[in-house]
Amino acid sequence: MPAFPQNAFAFPYHTCRNISSPEDDSSDRKVYAGHAPTSSVLDLEDNENVREYLVDVQGKQKRSPTLVHQAIRKTLTDTPDIFSILNGGMVIVAKSAIVDDKAKIITLESPSIINGSQTQGELKRYFRKNNDDPDFEPSIRYEIIITRDADLVAEISIARNFQNDVRAISIAGRKGQLEDLEAAVRKFFPDANLRKRETDLVTGEEDGFLDTEKLIQVTFALMPPEILKQISGAGDQTELTNKAFSYSQKTRCLKLFQKIVEDDTSENVFDCFLDLAGPAWQLYEKWKSHPRFKGTRLRSIERDKAGNVVSVPDGIIFPIIAAHSAFVTVDKKGKWNARLPIAFNDEEIIEAAAQAYTEIANSSPQLMGKSKACYTTLHRITSIYARLATKTNDLFA
């Protein structure tokens, strides 16, 4: 095996295939592709990339995270198990490589990221946040191009960083499909501005935008099953009424919302959606940092130094919100709201959620958010209270 100079880099991988084309072979190039642990890319240089990590560029004013950064963060936090599918992966160049398939390590000479610096920056942030030991380490797709042609490396870097993507949220915004939703939310959050295009940043600051896609997801989670059944042509009705889709299928939720807006036969569904959008977001914000989670010792909950709850994973929150759909009713004027039984208390649903988290979801918030059994378990509790209730209060007026 040839010896590498001091600038060699060990790159552990899960899978590796040689996908070199005939043109690559004739030009003395090699191209490898596969999946690797995300920790494999943390220490890679990006000196050949045309773009540095934009949030923390040395010698420049620190920038706010863009939608790209926010999307990566949300995926790593909420659904790291599908990170390798949702993320575009990383393109790496190197001067030479030795593949050790037995040890599953590629030894690279002078490697550099040429596309994926933003992903690497967010991964570093993710590992720092979890003290270099996350509960779940996702995989990342990679492509490694082996060449000593410096001019070609520059061309590849420029070409791979050219992006022009129009997302579904921008299409919905341009069609005016979010105007009624924004007006409905402002009844509960007067200063709210929904994100209607890619350039609207969800910053959490006063001048930021509310996460429209997340709002649509949590509203679907709160909607009663009998209303969801009225969405014609929406696919698996059993899946819709179980609510696991509201957590794991963000794009589908947006498309379902667009379908409701465009379908004249879905007027009742649309009215219900608008009535529940504000309460659903209030419910989401309440449970995102619910103080009663403090004594649960659930590892995935983010806490401050004093042990106070800072952020509860969405995978735990969504089944709880969906369970509250048992309390949703329509009044004589046709307005939908959630009326909470006087006898019901948050501690009981928290206890049930903690038990489902450990016993059904194996202490994984991602599995809990996707587990129909977790949704069913929590909904069974609220359904009993809803049937036995004699006195109720509006969940949110």
Coordinates of N, CA, C and O in Angstrom, one line a residue, residues 65-223:
P65 N -28.8 32.9 10.3 CA -28.9 31.7 9.5 C -30.0 31.8 8.4 O -31.0 32.5 8.6
T66 N -29.7 31.3 7.2 CA -30.6 31.4 6.1 C -31.6 30.3 6.2 O -31.5 29.4 7.1
L67 N -32.5 30.2 5.2 CA -33.5 29.1 5.2 C -32.8 27.8 5.0 O -33.3 26.8 5.5
V68 N -31.7 27.8 4.3 CA -30.9 26.5 4.1 C -30.4 26.0 5.5 O -30.6 24.9 5.9
H69 N -29.8 26.9 6.3 CA -29.3 26.6 7.6 C -30.5 26.1 8.5 O -30.4 25.2 9.2
Q70 N -31.6 26.9 8.4 CA -32.7 26.6 9.3 C -33.3 25.2 8.9 O -33.7 24.4 9.8
A71 N -33.4 24.9 7.6 CA -33.9 23.6 7.2 C -33.0 22.4 7.7 O -33.5 21.4 8.2
I72 N -31.7 22.6 7.6 CA -30.8 21.6 8.1 C -30.9 21.4 9.6 O -31.0 20.3 10.1
R73 N -31.0 22.5 10.3 CA -31.1 22.5 11.8 C -32.4 21.7 12.2 O -32.4 20.9 13.1
K74 N -33.5 22.0 11.5 CA -34.8 21.4 11.9 C -34.7 19.9 11.6 O -35.3 19.1 12.4
T75 N -34.1 19.6 10.5 CA -34.0 18.1 10.2 C -33.2 17.4 11.2 O -33.5 16.3 11.7
L76 N -32.0 18.0 11.6 CA -31.1 17.4 12.6 C -31.8 17.3 13.9 O -31.6 16.3 14.6
T77 N -32.6 18.3 14.3 CA -33.2 18.3 15.6 C -34.5 17.4 15.6 O -34.7 16.6 16.6
D78 N -35.3 17.5 14.6 CA -36.6 16.8 14.6 C -36.6 15.4 14.0 O -37.2 14.5 14.5
T79 N -35.9 15.2 12.8 CA -35.9 14.0 12.1 C -34.5 13.6 11.6 O -34.3 13.5 10.4
P80 N -33.5 13.4 12.5 CA -32.2 13.1 12.0 C -32.1 11.8 11.3 O -31.2 11.5 10.5
D81 N -33.1 10.9 11.5 CA -33.1 9.6 10.8 C -33.3 9.7 9.3 O -33.0 8.7 8.6
I82 N -33.9 10.8 8.9 CA -34.1 11.0 7.4 C -33.2 12.1 6.9 O -33.4 12.6 5.8
F83 N -32.2 12.5 7.6 CA -31.3 13.6 7.2 C -30.6 13.2 5.9 O -30.5 14.0 5.0
S84 N -30.1 12.0 5.8 CA -29.4 11.5 4.6 C -30.3 11.6 3.3 O -29.7 11.6 2.2
I85 N -31.6 11.5 3.5 CA -32.5 11.5 2.4 C -32.8 12.9 2.0 O -32.9 13.3 0.8
L86 N -33.1 13.8 3.0 CA -33.5 15.2 2.7 C -32.3 16.1 2.4 O -32.5 17.0 1.6
N87 N -31.1 15.8 2.9 CA -30.0 16.6 2.6 C -29.3 16.2 1.3 O -29.3 15.0 0.9
G88 N -28.8 17.2 0.5 CA -28.2 17.0 -0.7 C -26.9 16.3 -0.7 O -26.3 15.8 -1.7
G89 N -26.3 16.2 0.5 CA -25.1 15.5 0.7 C -23.9 16.4 0.5 O -24.0 17.6 0.5
M90 N -22.7 15.8 0.3 CA -21.5 16.6 0.3 C -20.6 16.1 -0.9 O -20.5 14.9 -1.2
V91 N -20.0 17.1 -1.6 CA -19.1 16.7 -2.6 C -17.7 17.1 -2.2 O -17.4 18.2 -1.7
I92 N -16.8 16.1 -2.3 CA -15.4 16.3 -1.8 C -14.4 16.0 -3.0 O -14.7 15.1 -3.8
V93 N -13.4 16.8 -3.0 CA -12.3 16.5 -4.0 C -11.0 16.1 -3.2 O -10.8 16.5 -2.1
A94 N -10.2 15.3 -3.9 CA -8.9 14.9 -3.3 C -8.0 14.5 -4.4 O -8.4 14.2 -5.5
K95 N -6.7 14.6 -4.1 CA -5.7 14.3 -5.1 C -5.5 12.8 -5.4 O -5.2 12.4 -6.5
S96 N -5.7 12.0 -4.4 CA -5.6 10.5 -4.5 C -6.4 9.9 -3.4 O -6.8 10.5 -2.4
A97 N -6.6 8.6 -3.5 CA -7.4 7.8 -2.5 C -7.0 6.4 -2.5 O -6.7 5.8 -3.5
I98 N -7.1 5.8 -1.3 CA -6.9 4.4 -1.1 C -8.2 3.9 -0.3 O -8.5 4.4 0.8
V99 N -8.9 3.0 -0.9 CA -10.1 2.4 -0.3 C -9.8 1.1 0.4 O -9.4 0.2 -0.2
D100 N -10.0 1.1 1.7 CA -9.9 -0.1 2.5 C -11.3 -0.6 2.8 O -11.9 -0.2 3.8
D101 N -11.8 -1.5 2.0 CA -13.2 -2.0 2.2 C -13.4 -2.8 3.4 O -14.5 -2.9 4.0
K102 N -12.3 -3.4 3.9 CA -12.4 -4.3 5.1 C -12.6 -3.4 6.3 O -13.4 -3.6 7.2
A103 N -11.7 -2.3 6.4 CA -11.8 -1.4 7.5 C -12.9 -0.3 7.3 O -13.2 0.4 8.2
K104 N -13.4 -0.3 6.1 CA -14.4 0.8 5.7 C -13.8 2.2 5.9 O -14.5 3.0 6.6
I105 N -12.6 2.4 5.4 CA -12.0 3.7 5.5 C -11.4 4.1 4.2 O -10.7 3.2 3.5
I106 N -11.6 5.3 3.7 CA -10.9 5.8 2.5 C -9.9 6.8 3.0 O -10.2 7.7 3.7
T107 N -8.6 6.5 2.6 CA -7.5 7.5 3.0 C -7.4 8.5 1.8 O -7.1 8.0 0.7
L108 N -7.6 9.7 2.1 CA -7.6 10.8 1.0 C -6.4 11.7 1.2 O -6.0 12.0 2.3
E109 N -5.9 12.1 0.0 CA -4.8 13.0 0.0 C -5.3 14.4 -0.3 O -6.0 14.6 -1.3
S110 N -5.0 15.3 0.6 CA -5.4 16.8 0.5 C -6.9 16.9 0.1 O -7.3 17.6 -0.9
P111 N -7.8 16.3 0.9 CA -9.2 16.5 0.6 C -9.8 17.9 0.9 O -9.3 18.5 1.8
S112 N -10.8 18.2 0.2 CA -11.5 19.5 0.5 C -13.0 19.4 0.1 O -13.3 18.8 -0.9
I113 N -13.9 20.0 0.9 CA -15.3 20.1 0.5 C -15.4 21.1 -0.6 O -14.8 22.2 -0.5
I114 N -16.1 20.8 -1.7 CA -16.4 21.8 -2.7 C -17.9 22.1 -2.8 O -18.3 23.1 -3.4
N115 N -18.7 21.3 -2.2 CA -20.1 21.6 -2.0 C -20.6 20.9 -0.8 O -20.6 19.7 -0.7
G116 N -21.1 21.7 0.2 CA -21.6 21.2 1.4 C -21.0 21.9 2.7 O -21.1 21.4 3.8
S117 N -20.4 23.0 2.5 CA -19.9 23.8 3.7 C -21.0 24.2 4.6 O -20.7 24.2 5.8
Q118 N -22.1 24.5 4.1 CA -23.2 24.9 5.0 C -23.7 23.7 5.8 O -24.0 23.8 7.0
T119 N -23.7 22.5 5.1 CA -24.1 21.3 5.8 C -23.1 21.0 6.9 O -23.4 20.6 8.1
Q120 N -21.8 21.1 6.6 CA -20.7 20.8 7.6 C -20.9 21.7 8.8 O -20.7 21.3 9.9
G121 N -21.1 23.0 8.5 CA -21.2 24.0 9.6 C -22.4 23.7 10.5 O -22.2 23.8 11.7
E122 N -23.5 23.3 10.0 CA -24.6 22.9 10.8 C -24.4 21.6 11.5 O -24.9 21.4 12.7
L123 N -23.7 20.7 10.9 CA -23.3 19.4 11.6 C -22.4 19.7 12.8 O -22.6 19.1 13.9
K124 N -21.4 20.6 12.6 CA -20.6 21.0 13.7 C -21.4 21.6 14.9 O -21.1 21.3 16.1
R125 N -22.3 22.4 14.5 CA -23.2 23.0 15.5 C -24.0 22.0 16.2 O -24.2 22.0 17.4
Y126 N -24.5 21.0 15.5 CA -25.3 19.9 16.0 C -24.5 19.1 17.0 O -25.0 18.7 18.1
F127 N -23.3 18.7 16.7 CA -22.4 17.9 17.5 C -22.0 18.7 18.8 O -21.9 18.2 19.9
R128 N -21.7 20.0 18.6 CA -21.4 20.9 19.8 C -22.5 20.9 20.7 O -22.4 20.9 22.0
K129 N -23.7 21.1 20.2 CA -24.9 21.2 21.0 C -25.2 20.0 21.8 O -25.7 20.0 22.9
N130 N -24.8 18.9 21.3 CA -24.9 17.6 22.0 C -23.6 17.1 22.6 O -23.5 15.9 22.9
N131 N -22.7 18.0 22.8 CA -21.4 17.7 23.5 C -20.7 16.6 22.8 O -20.1 15.7 23.4
D132 N -20.7 16.6 21.5 CA -20.0 15.6 20.6 C -20.6 14.2 20.8 O -19.9 13.3 20.3
D133 N -21.7 14.1 21.4 CA -22.3 12.7 21.6 C -23.8 12.8 21.4 O -24.5 12.6 22.4
P134 N -24.3 12.9 20.2 CA -25.7 13.0 20.0 C -26.4 11.7 20.2 O -25.8 10.6 20.1
D135 N -27.7 11.7 20.6 CA -28.4 10.5 20.8 C -28.4 9.6 19.5 O -28.5 8.4 19.6
F136 N -28.5 10.3 18.4 CA -28.5 9.6 17.1 C -27.6 10.3 16.1 O -27.7 11.5 15.9
E137 N -26.6 9.6 15.6 CA -25.7 10.2 14.6 C -26.2 9.8 13.2 O -26.2 8.6 12.8
P138 N -26.7 10.8 12.4 CA -27.2 10.5 11.1 C -26.1 10.2 10.1 O -24.9 10.4 10.4
S139 N -26.5 9.6 9.0 CA -25.5 9.4 7.9 C -25.6 10.5 6.9 O -26.6 11.3 7.0
I140 N -24.6 10.6 6.1 CA -24.6 11.7 5.1 C -24.2 11.1 3.7 O -23.3 10.2 3.7
R141 N -24.8 11.5 2.7 CA -24.4 11.0 1.3 C -23.2 11.8 0.9 O -23.0 13.0 1.2
Y142 N -22.3 11.1 0.2 CA -21.1 11.8 -0.2 C -20.7 11.4 -1.6 O -21.1 10.3 -2.1
E143 N -20.0 12.3 -2.3 CA -19.4 12.0 -3.6 C -18.0 12.5 -3.5 O -17.7 13.6 -3.1
I144 N -17.0 11.6 -3.8 CA -15.6 12.0 -3.8 C -15.0 11.9 -5.2 O -15.1 10.9 -5.8
I145 N -14.5 13.0 -5.6 CA -13.9 13.1 -6.9 C -12.4 13.2 -6.8 O -11.8 14.1 -6.1
I146 N -11.7 12.2 -7.4 CA -10.2 12.1 -7.3 C -9.6 12.7 -8.6 O -9.8 12.1 -9.6
T147 N -8.9 13.8 -8.4 CA -8.3 14.4 -9.6 C -7.1 15.3 -9.1 O -7.2 15.9 -8.0
R148 N -6.1 15.5 -9.9 CA -5.0 16.5 -9.6 C -5.1 17.7 -10.5 O -4.2 18.5 -10.5
D149 N -6.2 17.8 -11.3 CA -6.4 18.9 -12.2 C -7.0 20.1 -11.4 O -8.2 20.1 -11.1
A150 N -6.2 21.1 -11.0 CA -6.7 22.2 -10.2 C -7.7 23.0 -10.9 O -8.7 23.5 -10.3
D151 N -7.6 23.2 -12.2 CA -8.6 24.0 -13.0 C -10.0 23.3 -13.0 O -11.0 23.9 -12.8
L152 N -9.9 22.0 -13.1 CA -11.2 21.2 -13.1 C -11.8 21.3 -11.7 O -13.1 21.4 -11.6
V153 N -11.0 21.3 -10.6 CA -11.6 21.4 -9.3 C -12.3 22.7 -9.1 O -13.4 22.8 -8.6
A154 N -11.7 23.8 -9.7 CA -12.4 25.1 -9.6 C -13.7 25.1 -10.4 O -14.7 25.7 -9.9
E155 N -13.7 24.5 -11.5 CA -14.9 24.4 -12.3 C -16.0 23.6 -11.6 O -17.2 24.0 -11.6
I156 N -15.6 22.5 -11.0 CA -16.6 21.7 -10.3 C -17.2 22.5 -9.1 O -18.4 22.5 -8.9
S157 N -16.3 23.2 -8.4 CA -16.8 24.0 -7.2 C -17.8 25.0 -7.6 O -18.9 25.2 -7.0
I158 N -17.6 25.7 -8.7 CA -18.5 26.7 -9.2 C -19.8 26.1 -9.6 O -20.9 26.5 -9.3
A159 N -19.7 25.0 -10.5 CA -20.9 24.3 -11.0 C -21.8 23.7 -9.9 O -23.0 23.8 -9.9
R160 N -21.1 23.1 -8.9 CA -21.9 22.4 -7.9 C -22.6 23.4 -6.9 O -23.4 22.9 -6.1
N161 N -22.1 24.6 -6.9 CA -22.7 25.6 -6.0 C -23.7 26.5 -6.6 O -24.2 27.4 -6.0
F162 N -24.1 26.2 -7.9 CA -25.1 27.0 -8.6 C -26.5 26.4 -8.3 O -26.7 25.2 -8.6
Q163 N -27.3 27.1 -7.6 CA -28.6 26.6 -7.2 C -29.7 27.6 -7.5 O -29.6 28.8 -7.4
N164 N -30.8 27.1 -8.0 CA -32.0 27.9 -8.3 C -33.2 27.1 -8.1 O -33.8 26.5 -9.0
D165 N -33.7 27.1 -6.8 CA -34.8 26.2 -6.4 C -36.0 27.0 -5.9 O -35.8 28.0 -5.2
V166 N -37.1 26.7 -6.5 CA -38.4 27.4 -6.0 C -39.1 26.3 -5.2 O -39.6 25.3 -5.8
R167 N -39.3 26.6 -3.9 CA -40.0 25.7 -3.1 C -41.5 25.8 -3.1 O -42.0 26.9 -3.5
A168 N -42.2 24.8 -2.6 CA -43.6 24.8 -2.7 C -44.2 25.9 -1.9 O -45.3 26.5 -2.2
I169 N -43.6 26.3 -0.8 CA -44.1 27.4 0.0 C -44.2 28.7 -0.8 O -45.1 29.5 -0.6
S170 N -43.2 29.0 -1.7 CA -43.2 30.1 -2.5 C -44.4 30.1 -3.5 O -45.0 31.1 -3.8
I171 N -44.6 28.9 -4.0 CA -45.7 28.8 -5.0 C -47.1 29.0 -4.3 O -47.9 29.8 -4.8
A172 N -47.2 28.5 -3.1 CA -48.5 28.8 -2.3 C -48.6 30.2 -2.0 O -49.7 30.8 -2.1
G173 N -47.5 30.9 -1.6 CA -47.5 32.3 -1.3 C -47.9 33.2 -2.5 O -48.7 34.1 -2.5
R174 N -47.3 32.8 -3.7 CA -47.6 33.6 -4.9 C -49.0 33.4 -5.4 O -49.6 34.3 -6.0
K175 N -49.6 32.2 -5.1 CA -51.0 32.0 -5.5 C -52.0 32.6 -4.5 O -53.2 32.6 -4.7
G176 N -51.5 33.2 -3.4 CA -52.4 33.9 -2.4 C -53.1 32.9 -1.5 O -54.1 33.2 -0.9
Q177 N -52.6 31.6 -1.5 CA -53.2 30.6 -0.7 C -53.0 30.7 0.8 O -53.6 29.9 1.5
L178 N -52.1 31.6 1.2 CA -51.8 31.7 2.6 C -52.4 33.0 3.3 O -52.2 33.2 4.5
E179 N -53.1 33.8 2.5 CA -53.7 35.0 3.0 C -54.7 34.8 4.1 O -54.7 35.4 5.2
D180 N -55.7 33.9 3.8 CA -56.7 33.6 4.8 C -56.1 32.9 6.1 O -56.6 33.2 7.2
L181 N -55.1 32.1 5.9 CA -54.5 31.5 7.0 C -53.8 32.5 7.9 O -53.8 32.4 9.1
E182 N -53.1 33.4 7.3 CA -52.4 34.5 8.0 C -53.4 35.3 8.8 O -53.2 35.6 10.0
A183 N -54.6 35.7 8.2 CA -55.6 36.4 8.9 C -56.2 35.7 10.1 O -56.4 36.2 11.1
A184 N -56.3 34.3 9.9 CA -56.9 33.5 11.0 C -55.9 33.5 12.2 O -56.3 33.5 13.3
V185 N -54.6 33.3 11.9 CA -53.6 33.3 12.9 C -53.5 34.6 13.7 O -53.3 34.6 14.9
R186 N -53.7 35.7 13.0 CA -53.5 37.0 13.6 C -54.7 37.3 14.6 O -54.5 38.2 15.4
K187 N -55.7 36.5 14.6 CA -56.7 36.6 15.7 C -56.2 36.2 17.0 O -56.7 36.7 18.1
F188 N -55.1 35.4 17.0 CA -54.5 34.9 18.2 C -53.1 35.5 18.4 O -52.6 35.7 19.5
F189 N -52.4 35.8 17.3 CA -51.1 36.4 17.3 C -51.2 37.7 16.4 O -50.9 37.6 15.2
P190 N -51.6 38.8 16.9 CA -51.8 40.0 16.1 C -50.7 40.4 15.2 O -50.9 41.0 14.1
D191 N -49.5 40.2 15.6 CA -48.3 40.7 14.9 C -47.7 39.6 14.0 O -46.6 39.8 13.5
A192 N -48.3 38.5 13.9 CA -47.8 37.3 13.1 C -47.7 37.6 11.6 O -48.6 38.2 11.0
N193 N -46.6 37.3 11.0 CA -46.4 37.3 9.6 C -46.0 35.9 9.1 O -45.0 35.4 9.6
L194 N -46.8 35.3 8.3 CA -46.5 33.9 7.8 C -45.4 34.0 6.8 O -45.3 34.9 6.0
R195 N -44.5 33.0 6.8 CA -43.5 32.9 5.7 C -44.2 32.5 4.5 O -44.8 31.4 4.4
K196 N -44.0 33.3 3.4 CA -44.7 33.0 2.1 C -43.8 32.8 1.0 O -44.2 32.5 -0.1
R197 N -42.5 32.9 1.2 CA -41.5 32.7 0.2 C -40.2 32.3 0.8 O -40.0 32.4 2.0
E198 N -39.3 31.8 0.0 CA -38.0 31.2 0.5 C -37.2 32.3 1.3 O -36.4 32.0 2.2
T199 N -37.3 33.5 0.8 CA -36.5 34.6 1.4 C -37.0 35.1 2.7 O -36.4 36.0 3.4
D200 N -38.2 34.7 3.1 CA -38.7 35.1 4.5 C -38.1 34.2 5.5 O -38.4 33.0 5.5
L201 N -37.3 34.8 6.4 CA -36.6 34.0 7.4 C -37.3 33.8 8.7 O -37.9 34.8 9.2
V202 N -37.3 32.6 9.2 CA -37.9 32.3 10.5 C -36.8 32.5 11.5 O -36.0 31.6 11.8
T203 N -36.7 33.7 12.1 CA -35.6 34.0 13.0 C -36.0 34.0 14.5 O -35.1 33.9 15.3
G204 N -37.3 34.0 14.8 CA -37.7 34.0 16.2 C -37.6 35.4 16.8 O -37.9 35.7 17.9
E205 N -37.2 36.4 15.9 CA -37.2 37.8 16.4 C -38.5 38.5 16.0 O -39.3 38.0 15.2
E206 N -38.6 39.8 16.4 CA -39.8 40.5 16.1 C -40.0 40.7 14.6 O -41.2 40.8 14.1
D207 N -38.9 40.9 13.9 CA -39.1 41.1 12.5 C -39.0 39.8 11.7 O -38.9 39.8 10.4
G208 N -39.1 38.7 12.3 CA -39.0 37.4 11.7 C -40.4 36.9 11.2 O -41.4 37.6 11.4
F209 N -40.5 35.7 10.7 CA -41.7 35.2 10.2 C -42.0 33.9 10.9 O -41.1 33.1 11.3
L210 N -43.3 33.6 11.0 CA -43.8 32.4 11.6 C -43.6 31.3 10.6 O -43.8 31.4 9.4
D211 N -43.2 30.1 11.1 CA -42.9 28.9 10.3 C -44.2 28.4 9.7 O -44.9 27.6 10.4
T212 N -44.6 28.8 8.5 CA -45.8 28.4 7.9 C -46.0 26.9 7.8 O -47.1 26.4 8.0
E213 N -45.0 26.2 7.3 CA -45.1 24.8 7.1 C -45.3 24.1 8.5 O -46.1 23.1 8.5
K214 N -44.6 24.5 9.5 CA -44.8 23.9 10.8 C -46.3 24.2 11.3 O -46.9 23.4 12.0
L215 N -46.8 25.4 11.1 CA -48.1 25.8 11.5 C -49.1 24.9 10.8 O -50.1 24.4 11.5
I216 N -49.0 24.6 9.5 CA -49.9 23.7 8.8 C -49.8 22.3 9.4 O -50.8 21.6 9.6
Q217 N -48.6 21.8 9.7 CA -48.4 20.5 10.3 C -49.2 20.4 11.6 O -49.9 19.4 11.9
V218 N -49.0 21.3 12.6 CA -49.6 21.2 13.9 C -51.1 21.4 13.8 O -51.9 20.8 14.6
T219 N -51.6 22.2 12.8 CA -53.0 22.3 12.6 C -53.7 21.0 12.2 O -54.7 20.6 12.7
F220 N -53.0 20.3 11.2 CA -53.5 19.0 10.8 C -53.5 18.0 12.0 O -54.4 17.2 12.2
A221 N -52.5 18.1 12.9 CA -52.4 17.3 14.1 C -53.6 17.5 15.0 O -54.1 16.6 15.6
L222 N -54.1 18.8 15.1 CA -55.2 19.1 16.0 C -56.6 18.8 15.4 O -57.5 18.6 16.1
M223 N -56.7 18.7 14.1 CA -58.0 18.6 13.5 C -58.6 17.2 13.8 O -57.9 16.2 13.9

